[in-house]
Coordinates of N, CA and C in Angstrom, one line a residue:
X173 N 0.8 -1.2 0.0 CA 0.0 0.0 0.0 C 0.9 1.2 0.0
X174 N 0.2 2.4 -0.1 CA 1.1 3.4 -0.4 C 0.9 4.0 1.4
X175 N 2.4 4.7 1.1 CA 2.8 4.9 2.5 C 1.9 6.1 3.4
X176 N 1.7 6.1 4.2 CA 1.0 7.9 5.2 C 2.1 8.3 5.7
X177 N 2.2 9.9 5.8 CA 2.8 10.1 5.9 C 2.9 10.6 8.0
X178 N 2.5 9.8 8.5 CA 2.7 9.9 9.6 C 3.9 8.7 10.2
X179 N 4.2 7.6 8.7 CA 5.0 6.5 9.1 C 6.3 6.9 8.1
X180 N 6.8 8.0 7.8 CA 8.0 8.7 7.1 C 8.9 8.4 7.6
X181 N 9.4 8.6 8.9 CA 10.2 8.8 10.2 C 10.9 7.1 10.0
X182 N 9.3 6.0 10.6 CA 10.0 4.7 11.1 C 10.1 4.3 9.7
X183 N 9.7 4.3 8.6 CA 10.4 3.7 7.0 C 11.9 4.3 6.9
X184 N 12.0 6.0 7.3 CA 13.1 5.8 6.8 C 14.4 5.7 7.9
X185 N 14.2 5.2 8.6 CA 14.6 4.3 9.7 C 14.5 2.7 9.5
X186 N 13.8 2.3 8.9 CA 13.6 1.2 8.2 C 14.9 0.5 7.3
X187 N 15.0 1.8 6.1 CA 16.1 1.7 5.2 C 17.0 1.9 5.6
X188 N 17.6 2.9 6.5 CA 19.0 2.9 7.4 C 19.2 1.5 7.4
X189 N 18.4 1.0 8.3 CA 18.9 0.0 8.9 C 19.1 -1.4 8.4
X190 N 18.4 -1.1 7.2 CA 18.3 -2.5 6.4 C 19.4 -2.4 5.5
X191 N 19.8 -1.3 4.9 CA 21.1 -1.0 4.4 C 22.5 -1.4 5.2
X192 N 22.5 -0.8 6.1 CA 23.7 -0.8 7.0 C 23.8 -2.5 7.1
X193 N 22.7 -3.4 7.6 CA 22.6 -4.9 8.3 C 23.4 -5.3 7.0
X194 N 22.9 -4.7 5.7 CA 23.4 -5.7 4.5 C 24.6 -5.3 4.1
X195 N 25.6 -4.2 4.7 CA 26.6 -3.8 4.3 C 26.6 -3.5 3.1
X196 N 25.4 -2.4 3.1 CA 25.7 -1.9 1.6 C 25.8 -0.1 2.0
X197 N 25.6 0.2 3.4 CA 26.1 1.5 3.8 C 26.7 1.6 5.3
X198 N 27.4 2.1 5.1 CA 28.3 2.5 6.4 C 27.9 3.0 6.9
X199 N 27.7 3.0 8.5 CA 27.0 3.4 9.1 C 27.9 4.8 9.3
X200 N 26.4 6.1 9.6 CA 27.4 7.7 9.6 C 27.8 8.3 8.0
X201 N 27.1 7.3 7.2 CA 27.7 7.9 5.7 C 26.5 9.1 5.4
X202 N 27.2 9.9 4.6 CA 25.9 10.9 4.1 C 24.9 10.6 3.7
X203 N 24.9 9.4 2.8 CA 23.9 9.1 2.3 C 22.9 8.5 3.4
X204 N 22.9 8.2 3.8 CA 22.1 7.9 5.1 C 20.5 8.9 5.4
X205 N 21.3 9.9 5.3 CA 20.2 11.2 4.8 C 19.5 11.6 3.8
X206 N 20.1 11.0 2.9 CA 19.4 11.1 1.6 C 18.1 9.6 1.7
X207 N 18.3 8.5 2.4 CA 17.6 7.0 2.3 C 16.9 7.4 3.3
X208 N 17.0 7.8 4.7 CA 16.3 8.4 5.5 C 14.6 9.6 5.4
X209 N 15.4 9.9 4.3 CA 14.0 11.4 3.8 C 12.8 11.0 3.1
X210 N 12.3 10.2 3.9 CA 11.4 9.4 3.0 C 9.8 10.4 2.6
X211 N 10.0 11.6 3.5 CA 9.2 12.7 3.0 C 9.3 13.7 2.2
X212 N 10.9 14.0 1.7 CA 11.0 14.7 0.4 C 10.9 13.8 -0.3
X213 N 11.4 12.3 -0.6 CA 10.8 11.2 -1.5 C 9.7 11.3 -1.8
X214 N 8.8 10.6 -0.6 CA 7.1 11.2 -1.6 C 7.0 12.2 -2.4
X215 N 7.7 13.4 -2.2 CA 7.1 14.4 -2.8 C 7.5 14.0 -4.3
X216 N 8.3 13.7 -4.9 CA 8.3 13.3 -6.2 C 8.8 11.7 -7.1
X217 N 8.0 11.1 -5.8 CA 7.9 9.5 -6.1 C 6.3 8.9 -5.2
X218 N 6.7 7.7 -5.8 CA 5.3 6.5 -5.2 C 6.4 6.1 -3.9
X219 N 6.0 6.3 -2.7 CA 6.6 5.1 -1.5 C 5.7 4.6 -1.6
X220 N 5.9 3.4 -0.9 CA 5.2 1.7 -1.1 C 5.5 1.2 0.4
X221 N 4.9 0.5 1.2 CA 5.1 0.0 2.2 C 4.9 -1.5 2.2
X222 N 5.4 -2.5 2.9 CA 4.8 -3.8 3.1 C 4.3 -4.1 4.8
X223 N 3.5 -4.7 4.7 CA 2.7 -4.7 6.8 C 3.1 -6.0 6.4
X224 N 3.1 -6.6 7.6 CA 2.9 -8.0 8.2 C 2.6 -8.1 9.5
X225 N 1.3 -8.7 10.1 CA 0.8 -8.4 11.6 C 0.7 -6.8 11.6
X226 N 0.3 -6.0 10.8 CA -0.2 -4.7 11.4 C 1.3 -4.1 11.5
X227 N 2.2 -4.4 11.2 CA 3.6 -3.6 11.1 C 4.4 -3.8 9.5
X228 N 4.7 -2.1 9.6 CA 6.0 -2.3 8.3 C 6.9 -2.6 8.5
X229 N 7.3 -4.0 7.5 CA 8.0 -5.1 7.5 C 9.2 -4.5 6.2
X230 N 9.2 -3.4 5.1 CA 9.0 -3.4 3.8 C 8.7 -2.2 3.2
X231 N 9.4 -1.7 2.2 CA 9.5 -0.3 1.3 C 9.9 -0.6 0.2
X232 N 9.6 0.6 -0.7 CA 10.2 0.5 -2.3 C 9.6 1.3 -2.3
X233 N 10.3 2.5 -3.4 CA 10.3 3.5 -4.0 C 9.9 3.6 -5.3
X234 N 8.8 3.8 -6.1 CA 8.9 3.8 -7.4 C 9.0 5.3 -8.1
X235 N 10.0 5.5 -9.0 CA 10.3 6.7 -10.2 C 9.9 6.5 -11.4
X236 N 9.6 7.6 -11.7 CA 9.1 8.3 -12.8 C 10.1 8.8 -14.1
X237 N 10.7 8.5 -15.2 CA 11.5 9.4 -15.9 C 11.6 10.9 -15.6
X238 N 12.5 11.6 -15.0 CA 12.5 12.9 -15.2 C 12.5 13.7 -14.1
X239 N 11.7 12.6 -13.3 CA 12.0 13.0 -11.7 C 12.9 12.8 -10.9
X240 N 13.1 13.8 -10.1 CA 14.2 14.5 -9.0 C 14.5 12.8 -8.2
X241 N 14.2 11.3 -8.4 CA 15.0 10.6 -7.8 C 15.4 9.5 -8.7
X242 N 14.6 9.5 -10.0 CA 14.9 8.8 -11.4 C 16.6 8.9 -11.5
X243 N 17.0 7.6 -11.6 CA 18.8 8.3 -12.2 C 18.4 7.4 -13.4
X244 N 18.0 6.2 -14.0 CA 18.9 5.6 -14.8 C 17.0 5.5 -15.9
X245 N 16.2 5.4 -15.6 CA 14.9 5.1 -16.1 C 14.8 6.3 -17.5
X246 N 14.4 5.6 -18.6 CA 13.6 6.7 -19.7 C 12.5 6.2 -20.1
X247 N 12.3 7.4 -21.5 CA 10.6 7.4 -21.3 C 10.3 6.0 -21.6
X248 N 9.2 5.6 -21.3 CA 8.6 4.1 -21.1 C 8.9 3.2 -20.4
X249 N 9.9 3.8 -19.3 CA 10.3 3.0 -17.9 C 9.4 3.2 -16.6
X250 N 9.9 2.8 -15.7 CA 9.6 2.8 -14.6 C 10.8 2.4 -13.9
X251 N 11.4 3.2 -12.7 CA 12.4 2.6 -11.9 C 11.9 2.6 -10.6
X252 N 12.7 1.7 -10.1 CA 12.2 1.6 -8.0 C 13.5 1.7 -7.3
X253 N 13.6 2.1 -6.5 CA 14.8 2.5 -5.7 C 14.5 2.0 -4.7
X254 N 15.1 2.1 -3.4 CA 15.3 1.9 -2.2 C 14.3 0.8 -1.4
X255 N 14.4 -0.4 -2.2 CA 14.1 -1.2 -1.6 C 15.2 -1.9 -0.1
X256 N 14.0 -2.0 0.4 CA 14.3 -2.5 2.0 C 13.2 -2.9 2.6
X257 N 13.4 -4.2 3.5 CA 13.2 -5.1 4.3 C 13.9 -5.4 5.6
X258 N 13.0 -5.2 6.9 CA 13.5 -5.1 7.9 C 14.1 -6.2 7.9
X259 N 15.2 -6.6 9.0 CA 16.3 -7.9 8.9 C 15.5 -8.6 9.6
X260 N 14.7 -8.5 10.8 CA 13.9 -9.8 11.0 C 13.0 -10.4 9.9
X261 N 12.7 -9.7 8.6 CA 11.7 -10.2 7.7 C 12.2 -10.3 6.3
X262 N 14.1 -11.2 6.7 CA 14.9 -11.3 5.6 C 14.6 -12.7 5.2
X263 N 14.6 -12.8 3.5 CA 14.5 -14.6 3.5 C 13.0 -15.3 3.1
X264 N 11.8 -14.4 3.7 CA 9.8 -14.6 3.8 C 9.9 -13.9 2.6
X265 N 10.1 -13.2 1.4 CA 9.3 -13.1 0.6 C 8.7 -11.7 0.1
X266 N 9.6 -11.1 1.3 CA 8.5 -9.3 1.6 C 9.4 -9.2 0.5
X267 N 10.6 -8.8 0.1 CA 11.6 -7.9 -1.2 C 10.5 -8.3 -2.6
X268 N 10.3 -9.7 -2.4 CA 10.0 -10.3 -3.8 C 8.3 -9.5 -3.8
X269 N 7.5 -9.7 -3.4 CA 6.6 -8.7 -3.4 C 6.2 -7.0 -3.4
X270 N 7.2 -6.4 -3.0 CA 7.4 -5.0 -3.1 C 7.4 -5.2 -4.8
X271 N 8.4 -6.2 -4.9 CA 8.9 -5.9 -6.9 C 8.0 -6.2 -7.7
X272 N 6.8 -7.0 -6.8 CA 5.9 -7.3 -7.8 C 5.0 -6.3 -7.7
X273 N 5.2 -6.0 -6.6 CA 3.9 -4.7 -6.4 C 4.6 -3.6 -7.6
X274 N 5.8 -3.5 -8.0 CA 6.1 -2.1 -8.8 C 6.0 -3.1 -10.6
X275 N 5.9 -4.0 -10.6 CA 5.6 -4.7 -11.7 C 4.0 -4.5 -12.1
X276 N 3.5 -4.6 -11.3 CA 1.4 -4.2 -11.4 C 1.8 -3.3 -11.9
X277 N 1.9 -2.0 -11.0 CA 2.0 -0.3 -11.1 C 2.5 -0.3 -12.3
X278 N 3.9 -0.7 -12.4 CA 4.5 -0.2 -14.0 C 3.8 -0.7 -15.2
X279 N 3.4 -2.0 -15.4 CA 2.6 -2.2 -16.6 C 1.7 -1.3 -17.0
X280 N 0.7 -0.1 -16.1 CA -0.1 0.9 -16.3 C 0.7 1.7 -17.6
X281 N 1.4 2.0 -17.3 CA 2.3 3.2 -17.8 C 3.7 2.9 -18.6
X282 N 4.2 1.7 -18.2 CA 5.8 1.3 -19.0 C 5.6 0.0 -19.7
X283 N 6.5 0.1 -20.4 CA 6.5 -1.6 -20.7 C 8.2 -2.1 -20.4
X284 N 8.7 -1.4 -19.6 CA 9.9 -2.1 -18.6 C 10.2 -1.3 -17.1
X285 N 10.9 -2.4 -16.5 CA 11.1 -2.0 -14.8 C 12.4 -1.9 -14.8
X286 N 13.2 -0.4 -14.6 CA 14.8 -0.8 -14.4 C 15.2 -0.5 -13.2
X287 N 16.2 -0.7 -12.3 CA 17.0 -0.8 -10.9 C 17.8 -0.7 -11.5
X288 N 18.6 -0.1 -10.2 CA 20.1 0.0 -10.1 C 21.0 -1.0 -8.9
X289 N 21.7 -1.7 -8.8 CA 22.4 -2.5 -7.6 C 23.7 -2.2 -7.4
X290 N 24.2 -1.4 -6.1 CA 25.5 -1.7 -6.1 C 26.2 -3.0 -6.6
X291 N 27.0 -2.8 -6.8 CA 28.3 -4.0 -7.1 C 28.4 -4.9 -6.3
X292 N 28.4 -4.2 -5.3 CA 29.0 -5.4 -4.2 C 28.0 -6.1 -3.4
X293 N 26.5 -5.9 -3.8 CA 25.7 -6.4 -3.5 C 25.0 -7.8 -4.3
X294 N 26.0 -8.1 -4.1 CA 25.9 -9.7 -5.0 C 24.6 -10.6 -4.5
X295 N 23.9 -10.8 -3.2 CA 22.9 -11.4 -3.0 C 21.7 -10.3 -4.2
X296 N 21.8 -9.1 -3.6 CA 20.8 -8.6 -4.8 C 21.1 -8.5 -6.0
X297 N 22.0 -8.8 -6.4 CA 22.0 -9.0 -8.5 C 21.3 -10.3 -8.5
X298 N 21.7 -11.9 -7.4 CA 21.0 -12.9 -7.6 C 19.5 -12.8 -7.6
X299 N 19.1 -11.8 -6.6 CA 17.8 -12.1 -6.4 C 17.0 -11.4 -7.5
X300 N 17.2 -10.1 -8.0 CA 16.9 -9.8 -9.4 C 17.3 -10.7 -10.4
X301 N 18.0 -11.1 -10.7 CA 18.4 -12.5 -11.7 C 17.3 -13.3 -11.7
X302 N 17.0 -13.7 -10.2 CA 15.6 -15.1 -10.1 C 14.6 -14.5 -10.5
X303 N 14.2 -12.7 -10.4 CA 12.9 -12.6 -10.6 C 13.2 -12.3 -12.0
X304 N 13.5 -12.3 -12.9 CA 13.5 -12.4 -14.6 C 14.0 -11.1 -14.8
X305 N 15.2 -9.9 -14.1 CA 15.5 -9.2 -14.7 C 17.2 -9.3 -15.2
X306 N 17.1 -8.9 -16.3 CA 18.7 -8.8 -17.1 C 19.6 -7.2 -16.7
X307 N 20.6 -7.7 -16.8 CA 21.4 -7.0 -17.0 C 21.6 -5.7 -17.9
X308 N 21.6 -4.3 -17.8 CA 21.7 -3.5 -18.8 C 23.0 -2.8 -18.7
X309 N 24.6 -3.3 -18.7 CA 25.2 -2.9 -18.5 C 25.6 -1.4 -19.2
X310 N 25.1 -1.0 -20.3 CA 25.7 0.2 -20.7 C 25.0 1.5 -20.2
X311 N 24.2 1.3 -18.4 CA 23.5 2.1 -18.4 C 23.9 2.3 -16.7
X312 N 24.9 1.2 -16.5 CA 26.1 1.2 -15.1 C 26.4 2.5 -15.2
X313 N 26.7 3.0 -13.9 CA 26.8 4.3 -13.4 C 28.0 4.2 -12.1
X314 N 28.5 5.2 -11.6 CA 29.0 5.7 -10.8 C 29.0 7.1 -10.3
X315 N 28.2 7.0 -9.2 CA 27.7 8.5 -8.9 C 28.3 9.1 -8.1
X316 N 30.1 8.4 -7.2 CA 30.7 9.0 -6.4 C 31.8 8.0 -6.7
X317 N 33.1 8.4 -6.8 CA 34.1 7.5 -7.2 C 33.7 6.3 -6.1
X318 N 34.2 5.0 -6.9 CA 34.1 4.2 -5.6 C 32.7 3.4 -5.8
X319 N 31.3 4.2 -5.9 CA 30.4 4.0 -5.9 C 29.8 3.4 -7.1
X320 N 29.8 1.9 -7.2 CA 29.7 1.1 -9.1 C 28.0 0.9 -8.7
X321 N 27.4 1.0 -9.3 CA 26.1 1.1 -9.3 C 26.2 0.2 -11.1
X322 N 24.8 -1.1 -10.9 CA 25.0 -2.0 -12.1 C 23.3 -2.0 -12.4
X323 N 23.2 -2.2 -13.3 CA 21.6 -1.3 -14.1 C 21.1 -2.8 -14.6
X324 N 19.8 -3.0 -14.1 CA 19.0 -4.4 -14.5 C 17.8 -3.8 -15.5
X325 N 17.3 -4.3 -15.6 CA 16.0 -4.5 -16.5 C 14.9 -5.6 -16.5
X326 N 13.6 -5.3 -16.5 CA 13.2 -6.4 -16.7 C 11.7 -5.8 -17.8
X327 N 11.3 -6.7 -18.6 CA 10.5 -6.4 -19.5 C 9.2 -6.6 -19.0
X328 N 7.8 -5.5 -19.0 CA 6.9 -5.8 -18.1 C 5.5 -6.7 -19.5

């Protein structure tokens, strides 16, 4: 469901943390504050939440071409960012549902879904791999030296 904005605070508290557990951010890094702002996000994206028992378990972000959090999507994309799943609710299935939730949504409007994955996040290239998305490497980025960002795709 799409997020209220009275639950901004504990989502992006959510992502901190689910980031950091997976060592894909250092804890204290800038960016932390950018994954955290889950209410200038709304303002020019879809947040998405997942409950389980009446609690958010689960987030994803979906972009727009053109908008202020879009990096790699054109026209007749759809991109999702900042997926995260709290660490007790790693392994059940919440990640794989967020993506299908942005696969509904996007067929409205795109006829493909693209992400970005750090490099060094090798459980998530696999787990995109299982859900049917390819590789688009000529669309790999680096948005801070250091920082390899690897571009998927998947056809909706």
């Amino acid at each position: 469901r799409e997020i209220r904005p009275a639950e901004f605070a504990a989502v992006g508290d959510l992502c901190v943390h689910a980031y950091e557990a997976g060592g894909h951010l250092e804890p204290g890094s800038p960016y932390a504050e950018t994954i955290r702002d889950v209410a200038h996000r709304s303002t020019a994206a879809l947040v998405l939440v997942a409950e389980r028992g009446g609690q958010i378990v689960g987030t994803v972000t979906i972009c727009s071409p053109g908008t202020s959090y879009a990096e790699i999507c054109q026209p007749g994309e759809l991109e999702f960012r900042f997926l995260a799943v709290e660490r007790n609710n790693w392994g059940q299935g919440v990640g794989e549902k967020l993506v299908r939730e942005c696969e509904v949504r996007g067929r409205v409007d795109a006829t493909q879904l693209v992400i970005c994955v750090i490099d060094i996040n090798s459980g998530g290239h696999r787990f995109y791999e299982k859900l049917g998305f390819d590789r688009l490497p000529e669309r790999d980025w680096e948005p801070r030296p250091g920082i390899n960002l690897q571009a998927y795709r998947k056809t909706l």
